[in-house]
Tab-separated table of C-alpha atoms in Angstrom:
chain	number	residue	atom	x	y	z
A	1	MET	CA	97.338	114.163	120.782
A	2	ILE	CA	100.766	112.408	121.979
A	3	VAL	CA	102.566	111.996	118.782
A	4	ALA	CA	104.828	109.226	118.264
A	5	ASP	CA	106.568	107.283	115.738
A	6	ARG	CA	108.134	103.235	115.153
A	7	LYS	CA	111.541	102.737	116.137
A	8	LYS	CA	113.319	101.124	113.886
A	9	ILE	CA	112.607	97.300	113.805
A	10	PRO	CA	116.607	96.065	114.066
A	11	GLU	CA	116.630	98.710	117.186
A	12	ILE	CA	113.518	96.657	119.094
A	13	ARG	CA	114.539	92.946	118.271
A	14	ASP	CA	118.485	93.945	120.297
A	15	MET	CA	116.625	95.066	122.671
A	16	VAL	CA	114.166	92.405	123.587
A	17	CYS	CA	116.556	89.299	121.735
A	18	ARG	CA	117.532	87.917	124.758
A	19	HIS	CA	113.476	86.885	125.927
A	20	LYS	CA	112.132	83.868	125.039
A	21	ARG	CA	108.775	85.339	125.184
A	22	VAL	CA	107.549	88.620	124.415
A	23	LEU	CA	104.244	90.545	124.239
A	24	LEU	CA	103.863	93.637	122.048
A	25	VAL	CA	100.908	95.244	122.982
A	26	GLY	CA	99.448	98.178	121.437
A	27	CYS	CA	97.055	101.076	122.201
A	28	GLY	CA	94.140	101.926	121.183
A	29	THR	CA	94.095	106.106	121.927
A	30	CYS	CA	96.378	108.665	120.298
A	31	VAL	CA	99.659	105.899	118.947
A	32	THR	CA	96.549	104.420	117.022
A	33	VAL	CA	95.753	108.022	115.352
A	34	CYS	CA	99.116	108.449	115.059
A	35	LEU	CA	99.443	105.271	113.017
A	36	ALA	CA	102.549	105.026	114.820
A	37	GLY	CA	101.194	101.531	117.939
A	38	GLY	CA	97.360	100.389	117.133
A	39	GLU	CA	96.196	97.278	116.162
A	40	ARG	CA	97.226	97.385	112.252
A	41	GLU	CA	101.004	98.402	113.505
A	42	VAL	CA	101.644	95.400	115.951
A	43	GLY	CA	100.310	93.488	113.589
A	44	ILE	CA	102.877	94.622	110.871
A	45	LEU	CA	105.489	95.259	114.024
A	46	GLY	CA	104.796	91.597	114.851
A	47	SER	CA	105.841	90.273	111.686
A	48	ALA	CA	108.969	92.074	110.892
A	49	VAL	CA	110.562	91.936	114.468
A	50	ARG	CA	110.050	87.806	114.243
A	51	MET	CA	111.319	87.430	110.859
A	52	SER	CA	114.525	89.772	112.292
A	53	LEU	CA	114.880	87.617	115.342
A	54	LYS	CA	115.223	84.589	112.946
A	55	LEU	CA	117.563	85.765	110.295
A	56	ALA	CA	119.773	86.776	113.573
A	57	GLY	CA	119.688	83.275	115.255
A	58	HIS	CA	117.386	84.407	117.886
A	59	THR	CA	115.208	81.505	116.579
A	60	GLY	CA	114.209	81.300	120.792
A	61	VAL	CA	112.040	83.767	120.853
A	62	GLN	CA	108.187	83.727	121.365
A	63	LEU	CA	106.814	87.067	119.877
A	64	ASP	CA	103.589	87.368	120.152
A	65	GLU	CA	100.704	90.637	119.992
A	66	CYS	CA	98.323	92.512	122.186
A	67	THR	CA	95.967	95.646	121.938
A	68	ILE	CA	94.534	97.347	125.060
A	69	GLU	CA	92.254	100.192	124.401
A	70	ARG	CA	94.291	102.002	126.623
A	71	GLN	CA	98.371	102.292	128.309
A	72	CYS	CA	99.042	105.024	130.476
A	73	GLU	CA	94.819	104.318	132.888
A	74	ASP	CA	95.740	101.173	135.131
A	75	ALA	CA	92.257	100.150	134.265
A	76	PHE	CA	92.688	99.670	130.919
A	77	ILE	CA	95.263	97.277	131.872
A	78	ASP	CA	93.330	94.796	133.963
A	79	VAL	CA	93.121	93.117	130.699
A	80	LEU	CA	95.769	92.149	130.382
A	81	ALA	CA	97.638	91.824	133.007
A	82	PRO	CA	96.117	87.747	133.178
A	83	ARG	CA	98.167	87.010	129.860
A	84	VAL	CA	101.361	88.649	131.697
A	85	LYS	CA	102.279	86.324	133.492
A	86	ASP	CA	103.034	83.869	130.121
A	87	TYR	CA	105.859	86.810	129.480
A	88	ASP	CA	108.847	87.374	130.255
A	89	ALA	CA	109.584	90.539	128.288
A	90	ILE	CA	106.936	93.218	127.537
A	91	CYS	CA	107.474	96.063	124.351
A	92	SER	CA	105.241	99.159	124.259
A	93	LEU	CA	104.136	99.947	121.456
A	94	GLY	CA	102.329	102.628	123.977
A	95	CYS	CA	103.445	106.184	124.829
A	96	GLY	CA	106.342	107.148	127.345
A	97	ALA	CA	103.723	107.428	129.787
A	98	GLY	CA	102.685	104.000	128.037
A	99	VAL	CA	105.899	102.322	128.932
A	100	GLN	CA	105.780	103.740	132.313
A	101	THR	CA	102.403	102.964	133.425
A	102	LEU	CA	102.758	99.341	132.169
A	103	ALA	CA	106.779	99.484	134.149
A	104	GLU	CA	104.785	99.920	136.833
A	105	ARG	CA	102.071	97.600	136.462
A	106	PHE	CA	103.874	94.583	136.287
A	107	PRO	CA	107.052	95.082	139.011
A	108	SER	CA	108.557	91.739	137.557
A	109	THR	CA	108.170	92.056	134.106
A	110	PRO	CA	111.663	94.408	131.595
A	111	VAL	CA	108.917	96.293	129.427
A	112	TYR	CA	111.439	98.340	125.743
A	113	PRO	CA	110.227	100.288	124.241
A	114	GLY	CA	108.594	99.951	120.618
A	115	LEU	CA	108.192	103.542	120.004
A	116	ASN	CA	110.134	107.150	120.238
A	117	THR	CA	107.936	109.855	121.561
A	118	GLN	CA	107.978	113.158	120.181
A	119	PHE	CA	105.539	115.681	121.159
A	120	ILE	CA	101.782	116.927	121.750
A	121	GLY	CA	100.429	117.445	117.991
A	122	ILE	CA	97.563	117.633	115.480
A	123	LEU	CA	97.053	115.287	112.074
A	124	GLU	CA	98.123	118.118	109.911
A	125	SER	CA	96.882	116.476	106.599
A	126	GLN	CA	97.149	112.658	105.785
A	127	GLY	CA	100.081	111.113	107.010
A	128	VAL	CA	101.908	114.128	108.721
A	129	TRP	CA	101.535	115.803	112.512
A	130	THR	CA	102.843	118.604	113.659
A	131	GLU	CA	103.739	119.686	117.050
A	132	LYS	CA	101.496	122.219	118.509
A	133	CYS	CA	102.633	122.087	122.351
A	134	LEU	CA	104.615	122.070	124.585
A	135	GLY	CA	102.864	121.376	128.061
A	136	CYS	CA	105.034	124.160	129.706
A	137	GLY	CA	101.438	123.833	132.095
A	138	ASN	CA	101.092	128.019	132.214
A	139	CYS	CA	99.318	128.604	129.000
A	140	ARG	CA	99.019	131.772	127.222
A	141	LEU	CA	97.324	131.060	123.931
A	142	GLY	CA	95.248	133.749	125.126
A	143	GLU	CA	97.731	136.775	124.591
A	144	PHE	CA	99.168	135.465	121.759
A	145	ALA	CA	95.798	134.526	119.280
A	146	GLY	CA	95.575	131.183	119.643
A	147	VAL	CA	99.169	130.969	118.291
A	148	CYS	CA	102.344	129.452	121.245
A	149	PRO	CA	104.787	131.201	120.392
A	150	ILE	CA	106.081	128.837	123.257
A	151	THR	CA	105.996	125.921	121.055
A	152	ARG	CA	105.656	126.859	117.029
A	153	CYS	CA	108.554	129.627	117.672
A	154	ALA	CA	112.160	128.033	117.012
A	155	LYS	CA	113.538	131.159	118.715
A	156	ARG	CA	110.688	130.921	121.648
A	157	LEU	CA	110.451	134.429	121.833
A	158	LEU	CA	107.407	136.209	123.038
A	159	ASN	CA	107.775	139.732	122.014
A	160	GLY	CA	108.692	138.764	117.970
A	161	PRO	CA	109.008	138.658	115.413
A	162	CYS	CA	112.558	138.166	114.411
A	163	GLY	CA	114.651	139.608	111.949
A	164	GLY	CA	115.057	135.951	110.287
A	165	SER	CA	110.675	135.790	108.959
A	166	ARG	CA	110.898	135.211	105.192
A	167	GLN	CA	107.354	135.632	103.854
A	168	GLY	CA	105.588	133.862	106.273
A	169	LYS	CA	108.495	131.223	107.015
A	170	CYS	CA	111.263	130.796	109.595
A	171	GLU	CA	115.331	131.105	109.492
A	172	VAL	CA	115.621	127.746	111.031
A	173	ASP	CA	113.323	126.192	108.191
A	174	ALA	CA	112.153	127.166	104.301
A	175	ASP	CA	109.495	124.940	105.434
A	176	ARG	CA	108.373	125.652	109.200
A	177	GLU	CA	105.921	128.419	109.577
A	178	CYS	CA	107.173	131.315	111.352
A	179	ALA	CA	104.822	131.563	114.519
A	180	TRP	CA	104.654	135.421	114.774
A	181	GLN	CA	103.485	136.414	111.380
A	182	ARG	CA	100.614	133.489	112.088
A	183	ILE	CA	100.290	135.523	115.507
A	184	TYR	CA	99.880	139.229	113.162
A	185	ASP	CA	97.759	137.663	110.684
A	186	ARG	CA	95.300	136.126	113.205
A	187	CYS	CA	95.496	139.475	115.724
A	188	VAL	CA	94.539	141.536	112.497
A	189	ALA	CA	91.610	139.412	111.083
A	190	LEU	CA	90.451	139.179	115.234
A	191	GLY	CA	90.735	143.063	114.552
A	192	THR	CA	92.918	142.870	117.909
A	193	LEU	CA	95.885	144.142	117.072
A	194	GLU	CA	96.250	146.646	118.876
A	195	GLN	CA	97.202	143.472	122.017
A	196	LEU	CA	100.272	142.973	120.336
A	197	ASP	CA	101.595	146.648	121.342
A	198	ALA	CA	102.493	145.475	124.395
A	199	ILE	CA	104.823	144.231	125.523
A	200	ALA	CA	104.541	140.492	126.717
A	201	ALA	CA	106.052	139.043	130.039
A	202	PRO	CA	109.106	136.406	130.809
A	203	GLN	CA	107.007	133.056	131.019
A	204	ASP	CA	107.693	131.652	134.618
A	205	TRP	CA	109.366	128.368	133.417
A	206	SER	CA	109.297	126.685	137.676
A	207	THR	CA	105.858	125.053	135.382
A	208	GLY	CA	107.369	123.230	132.560
A	209	ILE	CA	109.341	119.645	132.766
A	210	ASP	CA	112.498	121.930	134.335
A	211	GLY	CA	110.934	121.824	137.598
A	212	GLY	CA	110.549	117.936	137.182
A	213	PRO	CA	107.943	116.011	136.719
A	214	ARG	CA	104.875	117.045	136.999
A	215	LYS	CA	101.607	116.534	138.817
A	216	VAL	CA	97.762	117.450	138.636
A	217	VAL	CA	95.979	116.982	141.829
A	218	ARG	CA	92.002	117.422	141.875
A	219	GLU	CA	90.888	116.817	145.406
A	220	ASP	CA	87.135	116.548	144.741
A	221	GLN	CA	87.929	113.785	142.970
A	222	CYS	CA	90.176	112.147	144.760
A	223	ILE	CA	89.384	108.989	146.669
A	224	VAL	CA	87.876	110.336	150.521
A	225	GLY	CA	90.955	109.061	153.078
A	226	LEU	CA	92.909	107.423	150.013
A	227	GLY	CA	94.092	111.393	149.443
A	228	PRO	CA	96.207	111.762	145.388
A	229	LYS	CA	97.451	108.498	145.781
A	230	ALA	CA	94.535	105.929	145.679
B	1	MET	CA	111.859	71.186	93.331
B	2	ASP	CA	112.313	72.024	96.809
B	3	GLN	CA	114.736	74.470	95.681
B	4	GLU	CA	112.046	75.960	92.660
B	5	PRO	CA	111.202	79.610	94.369
B	6	VAL	CA	107.484	80.096	95.283
B	7	ILE	CA	106.220	83.540	94.713
B	8	LEU	CA	102.786	85.357	94.988
B	9	ALA	CA	101.599	87.580	92.570
B	10	LEU	CA	98.536	89.511	94.075
B	11	CYS	CA	95.978	91.076	91.231
B	12	CYS	CA	93.749	93.216	90.841
B	13	HIS	CA	90.816	91.636	89.638
B	14	TYR	CA	90.350	94.943	86.814
B	15	CYS	CA	93.469	94.440	84.877
B	16	ALA	CA	96.520	91.836	86.361
B	17	TYR	CA	94.054	88.885	86.514
B	18	ALA	CA	91.966	88.805	83.799
B	19	ALA	CA	95.736	89.862	82.097
B	20	ALA	CA	97.208	86.699	83.278
B	21	ASP	CA	94.157	84.976	82.208
B	22	MET	CA	94.305	86.756	78.776
B	23	ALA	CA	98.025	85.359	79.076
B	24	GLY	CA	96.982	81.887	79.693
B	25	SER	CA	94.091	81.778	77.158
B	26	MET	CA	97.120	82.689	74.892
B	27	ARG	CA	99.216	80.304	75.435
B	28	LEU	CA	102.031	82.177	76.973
B	29	GLN	CA	104.843	80.633	79.328
B	30	TYR	CA	105.583	82.281	82.478
B	31	PRO	CA	107.581	80.192	85.535
B	32	SER	CA	105.111	78.011	87.447
B	33	SER	CA	106.662	79.407	90.402
B	34	VAL	CA	104.642	82.025	90.392
B	35	ARG	CA	101.295	81.831	92.061
B	36	ILE	CA	97.851	83.777	92.016
B	37	LEU	CA	95.635	84.968	94.319
B	38	ARG	CA	93.634	88.039	92.815
B	39	PHE	CA	92.122	90.616	95.136
B	40	PRO	CA	89.569	93.691	94.352
B	41	CYS	CA	91.991	96.338	94.182
B	42	THR	CA	95.661	96.443	94.457
B	43	GLY	CA	94.821	99.385	97.250
B	44	LYS	CA	93.177	95.839	99.449
B	45	ILE	CA	96.666	95.068	100.047
B	46	GLU	CA	97.846	95.852	103.860
B	47	VAL	CA	101.428	95.927	104.546
B	48	ASN	CA	101.151	93.246	107.705
B	49	TYR	CA	99.462	90.978	104.734
B	50	VAL	CA	102.614	91.083	102.608
B	51	LEU	CA	104.756	91.300	105.617
B	52	SER	CA	102.491	87.380	106.238
B	53	ALA	CA	103.463	86.657	102.901
B	54	PHE	CA	107.874	86.649	104.148
B	55	GLU	CA	107.339	85.030	106.974
B	56	ARG	CA	105.513	82.239	105.748
B	57	GLY	CA	108.810	82.007	104.023
B	58	ILE	CA	107.168	82.403	100.775
B	59	ASP	CA	110.474	83.985	98.578
B	60	GLY	CA	109.245	87.218	96.250
B	61	VAL	CA	105.612	88.699	95.947
B	62	MET	CA	104.862	90.517	92.808
B	63	VAL	CA	102.326	92.937	93.319
B	64	ALA	CA	100.638	93.721	90.109
B	65	GLY	CA	98.048	96.350	89.344
B	66	CYS	CA	95.887	98.841	87.377
B	67	LEU	CA	97.587	102.096	84.883
B	68	GLU	CA	98.406	104.841	87.130
B	69	GLY	CA	95.392	106.669	86.260
B	70	GLY	CA	93.054	103.235	85.315
B	71	CYS	CA	92.128	102.425	88.818
B	72	HIS	CA	88.850	100.992	88.813
B	73	TYR	CA	88.579	102.709	92.516
B	74	LEU	CA	90.332	105.974	91.395
B	75	GLU	CA	93.345	105.685	93.434
B	76	GLY	CA	93.787	102.064	95.273
B	77	ASN	CA	97.176	101.640	92.724
B	78	LEU	CA	98.134	104.509	93.713
B	79	ARG	CA	97.831	103.331	97.700
B	80	ALA	CA	99.093	99.843	96.821
B	81	ARG	CA	102.725	102.141	95.899
B	82	ARG	CA	102.909	103.645	98.529
B	83	ARG	CA	101.958	101.385	100.874
B	84	MET	CA	104.341	98.738	98.602
B	85	GLU	CA	107.410	102.026	99.662
B	86	ARG	CA	106.612	101.315	103.398
B	87	ALA	CA	106.853	97.659	103.188
B	88	LYS	CA	109.694	97.773	101.314
B	89	GLN	CA	112.295	99.689	104.227
B	90	LEU	CA	110.647	97.533	106.197
B	91	LEU	CA	111.919	94.398	104.383
B	92	ASP	CA	115.529	96.247	104.063
B	93	GLU	CA	115.340	96.821	108.146
B	94	ILE	CA	114.338	93.062	108.197
B	95	GLY	CA	117.464	92.532	106.193
B	96	ILE	CA	115.532	90.245	103.980
B	97	GLY	CA	115.803	92.922	101.327
B	98	SER	CA	112.952	95.132	99.636
B	99	GLY	CA	114.412	93.277	95.992
B	100	ARG	CA	112.040	90.958	97.101
B	101	LEU	CA	108.900	93.115	96.936
B	102	GLU	CA	107.197	95.320	93.299
B	103	MET	CA	104.649	96.720	92.324
B	104	PHE	CA	103.661	96.693	88.795
B	105	ASN	CA	101.292	98.090	87.498
B	106	LEU	CA	99.800	96.552	84.079
B	107	SER	CA	96.581	96.869	81.249
B	108	SER	CA	93.647	94.144	81.626
B	109	ALA	CA	94.762	93.712	77.717
B	110	GLU	CA	98.091	93.339	78.753
B	111	GLY	CA	98.852	90.178	78.432
B	112	PRO	CA	102.238	89.490	77.310
B	113	ARG	CA	103.262	91.951	79.796
B	114	PHE	CA	102.166	89.846	82.886
B	115	ALA	CA	104.124	86.823	81.231
B	116	GLU	CA	106.591	89.405	81.250
B	117	ILE	CA	106.553	90.747	84.444
B	118	ALA	CA	106.328	87.071	85.900
B	119	THR	CA	109.534	85.782	84.428
B	120	GLN	CA	111.462	89.038	85.513
B	121	MET	CA	109.948	88.618	89.326
B	122	HIS	CA	110.728	84.902	88.904
B	123	ASN	CA	114.323	85.489	87.344
B	124	ARG	CA	115.292	88.067	90.175
B	125	ILE	CA	114.468	85.919	92.693
B	126	VAL	CA	116.847	83.166	91.322
B	127	LYS	CA	119.257	85.504	91.006
B	128	LEU	CA	118.900	86.701	95.073
B	129	GLY	CA	118.259	82.634	95.832
B	130	LEU	CA	115.484	81.814	97.696
B	131	SER	CA	114.284	83.593	101.466
B	132	PRO	CA	116.406	83.013	103.936
B	133	LEU	CA	113.649	82.234	105.937
B	134	ARG	CA	112.278	79.827	103.827
B	135	ARG	CA	110.410	76.606	105.471
B	136	ALA	CA	110.257	72.523	103.489
B	137	ARG	CA	108.322	73.723	99.909
B	138	SER	CA	105.216	72.321	101.445
B	139	GLU	CA	104.847	74.286	104.436
B	140	VAL	CA	105.617	77.066	102.267
B	141	LEU	CA	102.912	76.407	99.772
B	142	SER	CA	100.318	75.275	102.918
B	143	GLY	CA	101.380	78.593	103.161
B	144	VAL	CA	99.991	79.994	100.196
B	145	ALA	CA	96.996	78.438	100.564
B	146	VAL	CA	96.558	80.235	104.274
B	147	MET	CA	97.192	84.070	101.779
B	148	ALA	CA	94.422	82.844	99.370
B	149	GLN	CA	91.801	82.143	101.889
B	150	ALA	CA	92.293	85.749	103.224
B	151	SER	CA	92.532	86.870	99.744
B	152	ALA	CA	89.118	84.815	98.798
B	153	ALA	CA	88.268	86.342	101.562
B	154	ALA	CA	88.463	90.043	100.918
B	155	ILE	CA	87.151	88.775	97.142
B	156	ALA	CA	83.748	87.714	98.756
B	157	GLY	CA	83.306	90.640	100.703
B	158	GLU	CA	84.055	92.160	97.524
B	159	THR	CA	80.692	90.677	95.365
B	160	LYS	CA	78.586	90.354	98.191
């Protein structure tokens, strides 16, 4: 899932303070699960921002709340659309994709982010989320026993470990696991240690974000005659 | 009278609420600014609920749960403490200040302790002054009534 965390209240307040009517919109998908932008967080942040606005002298700002099932898909925004005309601005508690989908759907309404989108990750333990995938567009987890060195090794080494692996921890941060120790341990457990004898080829970074924004097109799923733009 | 603070005491049914009852039975005095609301457990109290109290112009909130290790629901009071820490952080960011919220732990046998923490909280709020979001007293008390409905609903849900 996409993991995010909230912005500080004064930052949100300063973004929305020049508008009269603001709609705080939560998202019921990833950010609900990572406790950043679901219905409950919308209630908390809504209350907090309203109080902060009043204390800063912006008494004329009306801030209302709602949460939709998913912000990053146009069909789910349909339920929100009739309400938006009553507001001067939207503050989205969705991820960056949600914010931008709302901005595209409502071209004449400013949309502000209430969260900082962090990464694609997992729930490690209650209240702790960790990054697991960089979205490089060229997955090689099969070569590395299901542990991604591109995301989880601080140096992104494809032929590790480096000399800074310390009792299973990374020299960059003593709390961070050494990804290469994890790869080695997994290979031992799977009986595939010999696969680490091979030199891993350099990564093709052209499939990553460095090549510009990416797109996945499934022609068989596109509506005939309308193409991928439909 | 309009300058008297309004403080909510969000009390666990199994400890602080019984302690407040005992304080009354013992004829102990504590400030009338403290309004008691009963919850099945402090673990039932959400951050949102606490913030809504401040949004209604209430000057201070004290959350009173069981002694650590003594929660009827095992760890409700421990969860409440962590939630209140988060609420305090938000109150600082908002500009209200975390000092207007405090969590206490006590047992049902501690009537004098309830009177003591209620007085302590009252004195703290008097020192801080009325909330910067304070409204007319009648409006604040109407807000307390609305908050009381939510706590009553929580209790009703618990006893069903």
